[in-house]
Coordinates of C-alpha atoms in Angstrom, one line a residue:
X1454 CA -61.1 -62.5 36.0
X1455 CA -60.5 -59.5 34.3
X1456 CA -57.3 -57.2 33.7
X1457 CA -57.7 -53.8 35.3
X1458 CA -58.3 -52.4 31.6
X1459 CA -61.7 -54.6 31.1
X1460 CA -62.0 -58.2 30.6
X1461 CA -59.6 -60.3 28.0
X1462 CA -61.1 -60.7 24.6
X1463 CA -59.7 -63.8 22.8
X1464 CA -61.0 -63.0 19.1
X1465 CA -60.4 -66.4 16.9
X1466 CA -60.1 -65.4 13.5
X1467 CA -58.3 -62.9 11.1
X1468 CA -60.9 -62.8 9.0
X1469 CA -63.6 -59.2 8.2
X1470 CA -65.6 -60.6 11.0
X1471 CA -63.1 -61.1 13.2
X1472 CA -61.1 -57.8 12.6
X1473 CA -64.6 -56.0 12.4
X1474 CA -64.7 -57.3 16.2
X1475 CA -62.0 -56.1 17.2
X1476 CA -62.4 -53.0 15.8
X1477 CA -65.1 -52.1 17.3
X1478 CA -64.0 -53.1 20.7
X1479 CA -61.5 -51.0 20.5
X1480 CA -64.0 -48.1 19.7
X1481 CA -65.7 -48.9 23.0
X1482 CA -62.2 -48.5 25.1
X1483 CA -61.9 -52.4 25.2
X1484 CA -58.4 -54.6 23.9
X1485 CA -58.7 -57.6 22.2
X1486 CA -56.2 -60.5 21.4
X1487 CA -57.2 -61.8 17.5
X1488 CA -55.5 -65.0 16.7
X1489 CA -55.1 -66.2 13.4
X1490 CA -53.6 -69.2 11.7
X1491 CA -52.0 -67.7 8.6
X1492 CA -49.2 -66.6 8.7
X1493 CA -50.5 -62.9 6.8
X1494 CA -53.7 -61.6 6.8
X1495 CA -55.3 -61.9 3.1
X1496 CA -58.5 -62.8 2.0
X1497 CA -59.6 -64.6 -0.8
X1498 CA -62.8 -64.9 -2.8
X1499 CA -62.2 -61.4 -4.9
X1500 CA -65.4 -59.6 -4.6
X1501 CA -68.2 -58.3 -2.3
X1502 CA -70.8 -56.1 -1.7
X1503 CA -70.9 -53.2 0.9
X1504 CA -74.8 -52.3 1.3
X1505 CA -75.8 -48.7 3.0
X1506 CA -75.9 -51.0 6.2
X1507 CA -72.7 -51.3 6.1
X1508 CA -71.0 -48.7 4.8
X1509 CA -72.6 -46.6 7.6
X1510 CA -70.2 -49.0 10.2
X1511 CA -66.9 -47.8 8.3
X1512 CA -67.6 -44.4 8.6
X1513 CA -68.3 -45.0 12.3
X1514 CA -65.0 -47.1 12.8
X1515 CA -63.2 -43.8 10.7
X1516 CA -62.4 -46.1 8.1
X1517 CA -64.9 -45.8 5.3
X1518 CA -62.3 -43.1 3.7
X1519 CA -59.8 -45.6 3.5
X1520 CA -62.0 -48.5 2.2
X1521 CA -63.1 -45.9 -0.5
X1522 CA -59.8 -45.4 -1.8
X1523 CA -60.4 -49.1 -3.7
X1524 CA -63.6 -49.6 -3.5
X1525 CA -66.3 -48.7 -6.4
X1526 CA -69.4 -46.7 -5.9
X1527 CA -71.8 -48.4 -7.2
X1528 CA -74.0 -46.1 -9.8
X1529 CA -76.5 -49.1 -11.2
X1530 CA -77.6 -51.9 -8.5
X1531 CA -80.0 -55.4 -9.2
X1532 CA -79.8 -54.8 -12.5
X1533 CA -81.2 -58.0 -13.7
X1534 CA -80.8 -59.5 -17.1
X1535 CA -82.4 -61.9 -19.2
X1536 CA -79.7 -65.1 -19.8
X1537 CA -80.1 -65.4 -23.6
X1538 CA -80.0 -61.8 -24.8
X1539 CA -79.3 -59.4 -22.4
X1540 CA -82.7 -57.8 -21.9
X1541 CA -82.8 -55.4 -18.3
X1542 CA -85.5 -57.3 -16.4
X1543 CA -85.5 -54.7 -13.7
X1544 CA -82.7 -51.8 -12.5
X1545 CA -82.2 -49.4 -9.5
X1546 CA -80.6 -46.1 -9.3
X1547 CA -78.1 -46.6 -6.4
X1548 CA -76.9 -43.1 -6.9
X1549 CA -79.3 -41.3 -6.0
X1550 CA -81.5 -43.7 -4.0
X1551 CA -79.4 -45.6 -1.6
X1552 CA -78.4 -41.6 -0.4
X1553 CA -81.9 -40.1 0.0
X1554 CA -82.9 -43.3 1.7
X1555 CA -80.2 -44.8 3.8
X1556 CA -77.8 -42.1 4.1
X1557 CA -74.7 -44.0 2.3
X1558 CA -73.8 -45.4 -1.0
X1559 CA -73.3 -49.1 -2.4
X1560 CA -69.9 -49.9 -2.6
X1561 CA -68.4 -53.1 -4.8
X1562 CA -64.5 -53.8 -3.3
X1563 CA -62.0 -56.2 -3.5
X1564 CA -62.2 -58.6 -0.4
X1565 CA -58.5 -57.7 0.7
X1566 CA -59.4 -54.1 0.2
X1567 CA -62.2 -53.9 3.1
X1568 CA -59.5 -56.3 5.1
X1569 CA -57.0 -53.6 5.0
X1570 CA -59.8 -50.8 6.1
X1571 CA -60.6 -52.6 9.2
X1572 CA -57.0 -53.7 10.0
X1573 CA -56.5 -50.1 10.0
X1574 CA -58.6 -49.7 13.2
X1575 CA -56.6 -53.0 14.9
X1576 CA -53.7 -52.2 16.7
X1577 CA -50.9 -54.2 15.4
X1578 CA -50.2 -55.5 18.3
X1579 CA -53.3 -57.1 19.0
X1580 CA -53.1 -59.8 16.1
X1581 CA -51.1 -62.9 16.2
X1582 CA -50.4 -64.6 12.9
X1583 CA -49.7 -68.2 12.3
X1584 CA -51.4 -69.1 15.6
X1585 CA -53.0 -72.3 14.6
X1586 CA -55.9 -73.6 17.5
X1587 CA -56.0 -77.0 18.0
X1588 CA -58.7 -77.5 20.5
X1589 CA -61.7 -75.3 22.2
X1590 CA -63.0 -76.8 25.1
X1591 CA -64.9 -75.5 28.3
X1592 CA -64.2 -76.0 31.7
X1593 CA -67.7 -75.3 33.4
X1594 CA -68.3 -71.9 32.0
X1595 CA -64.9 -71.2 30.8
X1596 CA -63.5 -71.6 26.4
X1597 CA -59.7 -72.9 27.1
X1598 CA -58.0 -72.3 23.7
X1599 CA -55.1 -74.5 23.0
X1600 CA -52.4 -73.8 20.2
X1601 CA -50.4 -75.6 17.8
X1602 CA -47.5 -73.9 19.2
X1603 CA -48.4 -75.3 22.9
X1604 CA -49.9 -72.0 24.6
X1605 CA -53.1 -72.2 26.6
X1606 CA -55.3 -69.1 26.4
X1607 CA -58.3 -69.1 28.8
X1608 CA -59.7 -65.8 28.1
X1609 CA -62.7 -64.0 30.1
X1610 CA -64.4 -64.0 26.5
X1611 CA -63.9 -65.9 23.6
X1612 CA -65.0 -64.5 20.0
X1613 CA -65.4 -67.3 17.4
X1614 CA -64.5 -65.8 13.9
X1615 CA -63.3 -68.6 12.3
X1616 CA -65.3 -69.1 9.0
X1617 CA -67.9 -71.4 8.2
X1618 CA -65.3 -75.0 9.8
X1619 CA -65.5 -73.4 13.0
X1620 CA -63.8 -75.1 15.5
X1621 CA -65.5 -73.0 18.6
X1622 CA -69.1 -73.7 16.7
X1623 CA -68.2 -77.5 17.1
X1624 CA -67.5 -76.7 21.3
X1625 CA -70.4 -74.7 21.3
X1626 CA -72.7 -76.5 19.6
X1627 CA -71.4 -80.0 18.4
X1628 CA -70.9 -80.7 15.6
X1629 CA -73.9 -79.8 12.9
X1630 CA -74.4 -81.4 9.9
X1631 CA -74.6 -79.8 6.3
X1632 CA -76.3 -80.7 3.5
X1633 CA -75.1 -80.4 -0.2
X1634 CA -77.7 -77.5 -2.6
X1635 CA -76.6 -78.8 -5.4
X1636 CA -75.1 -75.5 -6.3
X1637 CA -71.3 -74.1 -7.3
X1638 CA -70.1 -71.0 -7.2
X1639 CA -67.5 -70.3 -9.5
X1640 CA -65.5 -67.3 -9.0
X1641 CA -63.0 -64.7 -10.9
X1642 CA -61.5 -61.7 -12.1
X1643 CA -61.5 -60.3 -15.6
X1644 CA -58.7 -57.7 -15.7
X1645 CA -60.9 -54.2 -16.9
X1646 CA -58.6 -53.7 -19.9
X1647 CA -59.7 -57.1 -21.0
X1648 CA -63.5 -56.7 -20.2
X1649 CA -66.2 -56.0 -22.7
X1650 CA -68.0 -52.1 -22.0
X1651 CA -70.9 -53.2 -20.6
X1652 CA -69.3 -55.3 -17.8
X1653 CA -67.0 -52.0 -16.6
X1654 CA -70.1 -50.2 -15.7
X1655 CA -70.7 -49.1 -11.8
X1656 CA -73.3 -51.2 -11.8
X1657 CA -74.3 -54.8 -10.4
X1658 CA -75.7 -56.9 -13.2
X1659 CA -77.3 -60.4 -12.5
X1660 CA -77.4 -62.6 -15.3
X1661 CA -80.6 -65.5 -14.6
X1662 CA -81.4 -68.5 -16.7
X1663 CA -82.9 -72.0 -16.1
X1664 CA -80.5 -73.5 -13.3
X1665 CA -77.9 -70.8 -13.5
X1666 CA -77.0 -67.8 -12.5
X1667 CA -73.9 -65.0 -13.0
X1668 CA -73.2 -62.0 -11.0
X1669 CA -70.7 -59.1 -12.2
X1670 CA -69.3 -56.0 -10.7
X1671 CA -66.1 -53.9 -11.3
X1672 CA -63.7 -53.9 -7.9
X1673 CA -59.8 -52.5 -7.0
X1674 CA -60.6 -49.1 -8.2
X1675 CA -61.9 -50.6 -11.3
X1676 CA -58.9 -52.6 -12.6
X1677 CA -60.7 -55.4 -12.8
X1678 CA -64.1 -56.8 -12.8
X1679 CA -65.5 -59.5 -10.5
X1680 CA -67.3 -62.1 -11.7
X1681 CA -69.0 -65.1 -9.3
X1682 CA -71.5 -67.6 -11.4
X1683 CA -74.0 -70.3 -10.1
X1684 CA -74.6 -73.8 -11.8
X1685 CA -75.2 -77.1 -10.6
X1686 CA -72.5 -78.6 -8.2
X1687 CA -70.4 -81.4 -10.0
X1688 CA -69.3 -84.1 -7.8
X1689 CA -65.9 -82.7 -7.8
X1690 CA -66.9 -78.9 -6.0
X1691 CA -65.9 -79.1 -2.5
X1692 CA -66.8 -76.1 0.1
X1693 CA -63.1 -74.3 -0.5
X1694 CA -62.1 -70.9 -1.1
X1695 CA -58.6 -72.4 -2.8
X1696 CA -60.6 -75.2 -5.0
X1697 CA -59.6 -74.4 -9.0
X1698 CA -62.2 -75.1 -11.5
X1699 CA -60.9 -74.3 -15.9
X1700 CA -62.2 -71.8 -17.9
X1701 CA -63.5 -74.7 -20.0
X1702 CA -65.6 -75.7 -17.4
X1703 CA -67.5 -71.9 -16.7
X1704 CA -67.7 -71.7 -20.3
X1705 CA -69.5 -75.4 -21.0
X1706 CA -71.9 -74.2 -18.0
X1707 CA -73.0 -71.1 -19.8
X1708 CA -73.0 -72.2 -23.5
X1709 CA -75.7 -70.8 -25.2
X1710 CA -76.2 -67.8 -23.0
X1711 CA -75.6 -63.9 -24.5
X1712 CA -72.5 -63.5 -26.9
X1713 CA -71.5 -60.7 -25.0
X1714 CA -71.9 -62.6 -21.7
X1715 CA -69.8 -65.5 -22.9
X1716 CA -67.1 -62.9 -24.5
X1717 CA -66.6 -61.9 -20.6
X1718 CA -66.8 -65.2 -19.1
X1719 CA -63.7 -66.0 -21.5
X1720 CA -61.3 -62.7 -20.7
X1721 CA -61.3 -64.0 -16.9
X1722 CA -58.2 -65.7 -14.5
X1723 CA -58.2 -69.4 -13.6
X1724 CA -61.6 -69.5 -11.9
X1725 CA -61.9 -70.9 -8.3
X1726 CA -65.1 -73.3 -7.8
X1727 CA -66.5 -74.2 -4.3
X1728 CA -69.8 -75.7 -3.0
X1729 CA -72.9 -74.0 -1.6
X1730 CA -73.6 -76.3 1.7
X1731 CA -76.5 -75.7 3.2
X1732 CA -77.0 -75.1 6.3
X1733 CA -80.1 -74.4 8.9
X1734 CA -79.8 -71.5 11.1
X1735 CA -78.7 -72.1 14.8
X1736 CA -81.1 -72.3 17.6
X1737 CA -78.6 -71.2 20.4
X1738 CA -74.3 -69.7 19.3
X1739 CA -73.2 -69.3 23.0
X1740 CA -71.9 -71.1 25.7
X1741 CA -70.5 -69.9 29.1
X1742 CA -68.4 -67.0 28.1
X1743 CA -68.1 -67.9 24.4
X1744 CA -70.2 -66.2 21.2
X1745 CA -69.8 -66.8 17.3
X1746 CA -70.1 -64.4 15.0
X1747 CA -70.0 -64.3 10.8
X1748 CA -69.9 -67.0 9.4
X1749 CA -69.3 -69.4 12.4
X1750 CA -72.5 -68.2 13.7
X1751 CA -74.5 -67.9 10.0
X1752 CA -73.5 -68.8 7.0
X1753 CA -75.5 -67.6 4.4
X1754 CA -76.1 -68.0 0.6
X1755 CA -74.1 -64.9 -1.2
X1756 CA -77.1 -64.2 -3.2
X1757 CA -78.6 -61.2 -1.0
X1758 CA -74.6 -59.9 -0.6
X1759 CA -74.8 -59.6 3.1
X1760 CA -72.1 -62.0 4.3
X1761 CA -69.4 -59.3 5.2
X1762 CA -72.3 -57.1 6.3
X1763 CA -74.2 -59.3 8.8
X1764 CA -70.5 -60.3 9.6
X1765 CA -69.9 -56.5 10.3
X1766 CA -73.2 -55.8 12.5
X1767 CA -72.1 -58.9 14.6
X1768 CA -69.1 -56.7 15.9
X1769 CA -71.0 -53.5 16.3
X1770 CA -73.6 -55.3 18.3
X1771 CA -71.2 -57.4 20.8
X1772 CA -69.0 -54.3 21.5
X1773 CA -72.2 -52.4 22.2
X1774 CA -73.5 -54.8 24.2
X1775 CA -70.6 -55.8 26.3
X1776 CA -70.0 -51.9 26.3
X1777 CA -73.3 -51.7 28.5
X1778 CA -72.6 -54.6 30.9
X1779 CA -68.7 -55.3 31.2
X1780 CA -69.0 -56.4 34.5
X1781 CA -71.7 -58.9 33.4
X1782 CA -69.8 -60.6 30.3
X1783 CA -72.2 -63.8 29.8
X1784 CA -75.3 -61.8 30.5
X1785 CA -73.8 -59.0 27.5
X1786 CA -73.3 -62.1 24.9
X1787 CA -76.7 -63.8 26.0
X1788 CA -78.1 -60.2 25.0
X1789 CA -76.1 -59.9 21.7
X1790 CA -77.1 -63.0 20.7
X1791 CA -81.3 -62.4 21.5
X1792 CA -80.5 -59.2 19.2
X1793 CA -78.6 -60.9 16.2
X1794 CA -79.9 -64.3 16.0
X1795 CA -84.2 -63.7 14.2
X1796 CA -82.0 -61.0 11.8
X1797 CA -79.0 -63.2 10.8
X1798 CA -81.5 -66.3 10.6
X1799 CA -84.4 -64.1 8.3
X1800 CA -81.4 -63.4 6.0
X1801 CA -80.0 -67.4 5.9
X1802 CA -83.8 -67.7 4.7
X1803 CA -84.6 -65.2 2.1
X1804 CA -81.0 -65.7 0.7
X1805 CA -81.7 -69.9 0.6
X1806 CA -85.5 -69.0 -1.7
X1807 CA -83.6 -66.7 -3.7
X1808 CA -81.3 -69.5 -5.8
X1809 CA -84.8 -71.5 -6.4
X1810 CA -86.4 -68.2 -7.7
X1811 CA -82.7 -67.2 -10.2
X1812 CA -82.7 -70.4 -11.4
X1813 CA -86.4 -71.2 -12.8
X1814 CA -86.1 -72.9 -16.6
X1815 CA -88.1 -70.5 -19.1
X1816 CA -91.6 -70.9 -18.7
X1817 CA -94.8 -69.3 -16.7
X1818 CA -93.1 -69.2 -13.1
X1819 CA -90.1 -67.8 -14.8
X1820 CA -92.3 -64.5 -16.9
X1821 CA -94.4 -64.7 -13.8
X1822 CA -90.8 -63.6 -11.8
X1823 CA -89.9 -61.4 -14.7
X1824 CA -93.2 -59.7 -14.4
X1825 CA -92.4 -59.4 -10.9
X1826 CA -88.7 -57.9 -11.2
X1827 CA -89.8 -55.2 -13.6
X1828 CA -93.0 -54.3 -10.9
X1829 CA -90.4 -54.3 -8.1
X1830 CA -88.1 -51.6 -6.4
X1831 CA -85.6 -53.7 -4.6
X1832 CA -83.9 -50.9 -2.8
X1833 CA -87.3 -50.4 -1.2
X1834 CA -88.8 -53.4 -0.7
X1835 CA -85.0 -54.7 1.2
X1836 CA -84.9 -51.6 3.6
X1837 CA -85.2 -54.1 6.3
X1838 CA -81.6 -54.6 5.5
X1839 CA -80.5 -51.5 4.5
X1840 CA -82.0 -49.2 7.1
X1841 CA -80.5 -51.4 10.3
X1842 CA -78.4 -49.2 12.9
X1843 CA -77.0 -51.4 15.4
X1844 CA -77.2 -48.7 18.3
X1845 CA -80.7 -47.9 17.2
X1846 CA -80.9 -52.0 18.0
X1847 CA -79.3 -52.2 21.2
X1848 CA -80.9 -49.2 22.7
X1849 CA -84.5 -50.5 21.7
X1850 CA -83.8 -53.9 23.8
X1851 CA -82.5 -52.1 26.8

């Protein structure tokens, strides 16, 4: 079944886990075929966090240059803030301590920006746009991919990164059932110009109050600053990356909250507003020669910031392992799956107790976690994230 330069990788997806994949099959001498259903490759959501974790991948793809270019070092990180005045709960010093302890800094970017580093490493080539799949289904062991456009793709591997409505999921898996958290996420962009001091720091301030919460960053080299918050899901919040919310609306949900606080909520763009489903981790994401990866395989809660990360180990784990046993393709994903799936799954978890623990109305559990913050050293206590090397993973299993 395979070409004479290794077997065909079908990657479905456009996405940073999908172009991550294909990335790093290329590092590993193998092509890949990523089909995606826009018609250009843009990403939106506006802001993320690249961890040490991560960070170290780009600079192993030869791309982290480019990604720095736009992206902001981060200088201040879990800076946590009491909701009604301000007051620093608890604060890291990424600059110095995400170098002496995991080798790279913490980086805040705009989504489209770390796109644009990892398309660097695709060849052009390799991505179709406006290829819009239909169907996945299996013919024994084999993922046949049919297309809008009436192509039939039966690849020796199949690669699902297609987002968190993914159709190879539902052939892998059936379909799976989510349940609503009665959270939003509202999300935006306050132009830098516009933003109050404090908010164009390099630093990564959480705002927590009783059933809310408000996250803020600067990204795009610091033009503007990123702001995703976290109330109660109206009945009207639908799991979307395009859904609009008003201004009006973040600003009733954080009335009463710091002056300054609100003064930046009210410098920011038309905010989007999407649902937090929840959803349980996956006992199994492979079938015959088909894997997921990203969010197809775990979506997570944004509240640890390890979406694109996790989403970026996925590809540096499958390349390695399919690197070690290309011959054996099914064997390789059964592997990379046994490798990702108790990480990706611990992650789902903590990042599902964290909105309980943000969102605690003033009281004794919440100076009982404000006691707690101020005792803790995040940067420390999360280097199970932080400190994880993919090769130093796949070599351990072998």
């Amino acid at each position: 079944m395979s070409t004479e330069d290794g077997p065909r990788v079908a990657i479905l997806g456009g996405g940073i886990g999908g172009l991550a994949a294909a990335a790093f099959l290329r590092d590993k001498g193998f092509h890949s075929d990523v089909y995606e259903q826009a018609a250009a490759l843009t990403e939106v959501g506006a802001g993320l966090v690249i961890a040490p974790n991560a960070a170290r991948l780009l600079r192993r793809l030869g791309v982290l240059d480019r990604f720095v270019e736009r992206a902001v070092r981060m200088e201040v990180g879990w800076e946590f803030r009491r909701w009604e005045n301000g007051a620093v709960l608890s604060a890291e010093n990424l600059q110095e301590g995400c170098i002496r302890l995991y080798g790279e800094h913490t980086y805040t970017a705009h989504r489209a920006d770390l796109l644009d580093a990892l398309r660097s490493a695709v060849p052009e080539h390799s991505i179709h746009l406006g290829r819009r799949c239909v169907s996945v289904e299996f013919e024994g062991d084999q993922a046949v991919l049919r297309f809008e456009d009436g192509e039939t793709v039966r690849p020796d591997i199949l690669i699902g990164a297609d987002g968190v409505h993914s159709r190879v999921r539902g052939a892998i898996v059936g379909p799976t059932q989510a349940r609503e958290s009665g959270i939003c996420a509202f999300r935006a962009l306050v132009p830098a110009e516009q933003a109050p001091d404090f908010a164009r720091r390099r630093a990564q301030t959480l705002w927590i109050g009783p059933d809310h919460h408000l996250v803020h960053y600067p990204v795009s080299g610091e033009e503007y600053v990123n702001l995703v918050a976290f109330a109660p899901a109206g009945t009207s919040s639908v799991e979307s990356w395009t859904a609009t919310a008003t201004l009006e609306e973040l600003l009733d949900e954080f009335a009463g909250w710091d002056p300054r606080l609100v003064e930046l909520i009210r410098s920011a763009d038309t905010p989007g507003r999407w649902a937090l489903l929840d959803r349980e981790p996956l006992d199994h994401w492979n079938r015959g020669n088909a894997t997921l990866l990203g969010d197809a395989a775990h979506p997570m809660f944004p509240f640890f910031a390890q979406g694109a990360a996790q989403a970026i180990e996925d590809g540096a784990v499958l390349a390695l392992c399919l690197a070690e046993d290309p011959d054996h393709p099914i064997a390789a994903l059964g592997r990379y799956e046994g490798l990702r799936r108790p990480r990706t799954a611990r992650l789902q978890e903590v990042s599902h107790g964290r909105s309980h623990i943000n969102h605690l109305a003033d009281g004794p559990e919440q100076q009982a976690r404000d006691l707690a913050y101020a005792q803790a050293d995040p940067l420390r206590a999360n280097g199970w994230i932080y400190e994880y090397d993919p090769e130093v993973a796949v070599s351990a299993s072998a």
